[in-house]
């Protein structure tokens, strides 16, 4: 049914696996569009009580938005891209049914943002988190500036986003970015399913309201100005020479030369 996602529904838990392992499950237009469809399915299918998002292969959850689709985009294209992804990620965050990220490797850029849009996160010891957009002359565009700040606090979030560095699983655990590190990678989905099985026995209407109120507590709201400013600023980066240089340098596997213009 989906081209870029694998889905499995058992015990009322839908497991969604982003399936582009040769490109480290990078979010291209097709994946983003299908994520939108699967979120609609989670909302509307009464047989689904909760869902897990994970990535195919051993190496990556999602290594970010697909950088090969960035070249030649205008400011308006960038804003449209950010608004579309942002709307889908917001529907994940505000889903009345729990959606949990099982982070099986790199969760970078849009991958970290996808994991953060989920209600909570588990990971393997080799998982790496980060918002490396600044290395491309870009900023996080799928809610990362807002949700990372909500989750780990402003000082930590700024240091991570401004340096573009990777955060190891143990550090991510200490700062509250992940709830559990599952030592045995093969048991990541089993542990995630165990937690969701407990939640699935609770009253669905109460579960939905707890999620709604927790989102209000941290301002995880699509009308919240920070998200809108992020979409606009993400687009602005596409009008800079530095961003074009950053994307080209990544694809040419070389260091970018930024000029501040
Ligand atoms: N967009 C498009 N392609 C990507 C990608 C992305 N975000 N991340 C990885 N890939 C592709 C690589 O281009 C490569 O493709 P190729 O085999 O056709 O050359 C393939 O996935 C494997 O990645 P590679 O870089 O060779 O693996 P690595 O182990 O050397 O490095 C990472 C892994 C995650 C450190 C590195 O891929 C990376 O830095 N990715 C980009 C992360 C990022 O900046 N994300 C934010 C984007 S806004």
Short mmCIF file of N, CA and C and ligand atoms in Angstrom, two decimals, residues 22-24 26 59 63-68 70 106 108-109 132-133 136 166 250 253, ligand 1:
data_model
loop_
_atom_site.label_atom_id
_atom_site.label_comp_id
_atom_site.label_asym_id
_atom_site.label_seq_id
_atom_site.Cartn_x
_atom_site.Cartn_y
_atom_site.Cartn_z
N UNK A 22 19.21 2.52 2.14
CA UNK A 22 20.41 2.92 1.38
C UNK A 22 20.66 4.42 1.47
N UNK A 23 19.63 5.20 1.80
CA UNK A 23 19.79 6.66 1.99
C UNK A 23 19.55 7.01 3.46
N UNK A 24 19.84 6.07 4.33
CA UNK A 24 19.68 6.24 5.78
C UNK A 24 18.28 6.78 6.13
N UNK A 26 16.39 8.86 4.76
CA UNK A 26 16.18 10.32 4.64
C UNK A 26 14.76 10.61 4.14
N UNK A 59 21.41 1.00 10.86
CA UNK A 59 22.24 2.20 11.00
C UNK A 59 21.47 3.46 11.37
N UNK A 63 18.13 9.96 8.86
CA UNK A 63 19.29 10.87 8.86
C UNK A 63 18.93 12.26 8.35
N UNK A 64 17.65 12.63 8.41
CA UNK A 64 17.28 14.00 8.08
C UNK A 64 16.41 14.10 6.85
N UNK A 65 16.08 15.35 6.53
CA UNK A 65 15.40 15.61 5.26
C UNK A 65 16.36 15.24 4.14
N UNK A 66 15.82 14.91 2.97
CA UNK A 66 16.67 14.49 1.86
C UNK A 66 17.35 15.71 1.24
N UNK A 67 18.65 15.82 1.50
CA UNK A 67 19.41 17.01 1.08
C UNK A 67 19.46 17.13 -0.45
N UNK A 68 19.35 16.00 -1.14
CA UNK A 68 19.42 16.06 -2.62
C UNK A 68 18.21 16.78 -3.21
N UNK A 70 17.09 19.60 -1.91
CA UNK A 70 17.16 21.00 -1.48
C UNK A 70 17.66 21.94 -2.57
N UNK A 106 20.94 6.62 13.73
CA UNK A 106 20.99 8.08 13.59
C UNK A 106 19.58 8.69 13.57
N UNK A 108 18.87 12.38 12.99
CA UNK A 108 19.49 13.68 12.74
C UNK A 108 18.54 14.58 11.97
N UNK A 109 18.64 15.88 12.20
CA UNK A 109 17.82 16.83 11.45
C UNK A 109 16.35 16.48 11.54
N UNK A 132 21.93 18.88 12.75
CA UNK A 132 23.13 19.37 12.04
C UNK A 132 22.85 20.34 10.90
N UNK A 133 21.62 20.88 10.84
CA UNK A 133 21.28 21.77 9.72
C UNK A 133 22.25 22.93 9.58
N UNK A 136 24.85 22.94 7.12
CA UNK A 136 24.44 23.14 5.73
C UNK A 136 24.05 24.60 5.46
N UNK A 166 26.66 15.76 17.24
CA UNK A 166 25.81 14.61 17.54
C UNK A 166 25.81 14.33 19.03
N UNK A 250 27.73 18.95 1.00
CA UNK A 250 27.35 17.64 1.54
C UNK A 250 27.32 16.61 0.42
N UNK A 253 30.57 15.62 -0.82
CA UNK A 253 31.37 15.03 0.27
C UNK A 253 32.62 15.87 0.56
N1 LIG B 1 19.80 13.37 2.63
C1 LIG B 1 20.12 12.70 1.50
N2 LIG B 1 20.96 11.65 1.48
C2 LIG B 1 21.48 11.27 2.66
C3 LIG B 1 21.20 11.92 3.87
C4 LIG B 1 20.31 13.02 3.82
N3 LIG B 1 19.96 13.69 4.91
N4 LIG B 1 21.89 11.31 4.87
C5 LIG B 1 22.57 10.31 4.29
N5 LIG B 1 22.34 10.28 2.96
C6 LIG B 1 22.86 9.34 1.96
C7 LIG B 1 24.33 9.67 1.63
O1 LIG B 1 24.40 10.69 0.64
C8 LIG B 1 24.79 8.33 1.13
O2 LIG B 1 24.32 8.14 -0.21
P1 LIG B 1 25.30 7.51 -1.33
O3 LIG B 1 25.61 6.12 -0.81
O4 LIG B 1 24.45 7.51 -2.56
O5 LIG B 1 26.51 8.40 -1.38
C9 LIG B 1 24.04 7.33 2.00
O6 LIG B 1 22.91 8.04 2.51
C10 LIG B 1 24.86 6.83 3.18
O7 LIG B 1 25.31 7.95 3.92
P2 LIG B 1 26.87 8.25 4.22
O8 LIG B 1 27.01 9.72 4.44
O9 LIG B 1 27.72 7.64 3.16
O10 LIG B 1 27.04 7.43 5.58
P3 LIG B 1 28.12 7.72 6.72
O11 LIG B 1 28.06 6.55 7.64
O12 LIG B 1 29.43 8.10 6.14
O13 LIG B 1 27.57 9.02 7.51
C11 LIG B 1 25.86 10.39 8.54
C12 LIG B 1 26.34 8.95 8.20
C13 LIG B 1 24.48 10.28 9.14
C14 LIG B 1 26.85 11.04 9.54
C15 LIG B 1 25.85 11.23 7.24
O14 LIG B 1 25.11 10.51 6.26
C16 LIG B 1 25.21 12.59 7.39
O15 LIG B 1 25.84 13.49 7.91
N6 LIG B 1 23.98 12.75 6.85
C17 LIG B 1 23.30 14.02 6.81
C18 LIG B 1 22.78 14.43 8.16
C19 LIG B 1 22.16 15.79 8.07
O16 LIG B 1 22.80 16.79 7.81
N7 LIG B 1 20.84 15.82 8.25
C20 LIG B 1 20.09 17.04 8.23
C21 LIG B 1 19.58 17.30 6.87
S1 LIG B 1 18.65 18.79 6.85
#
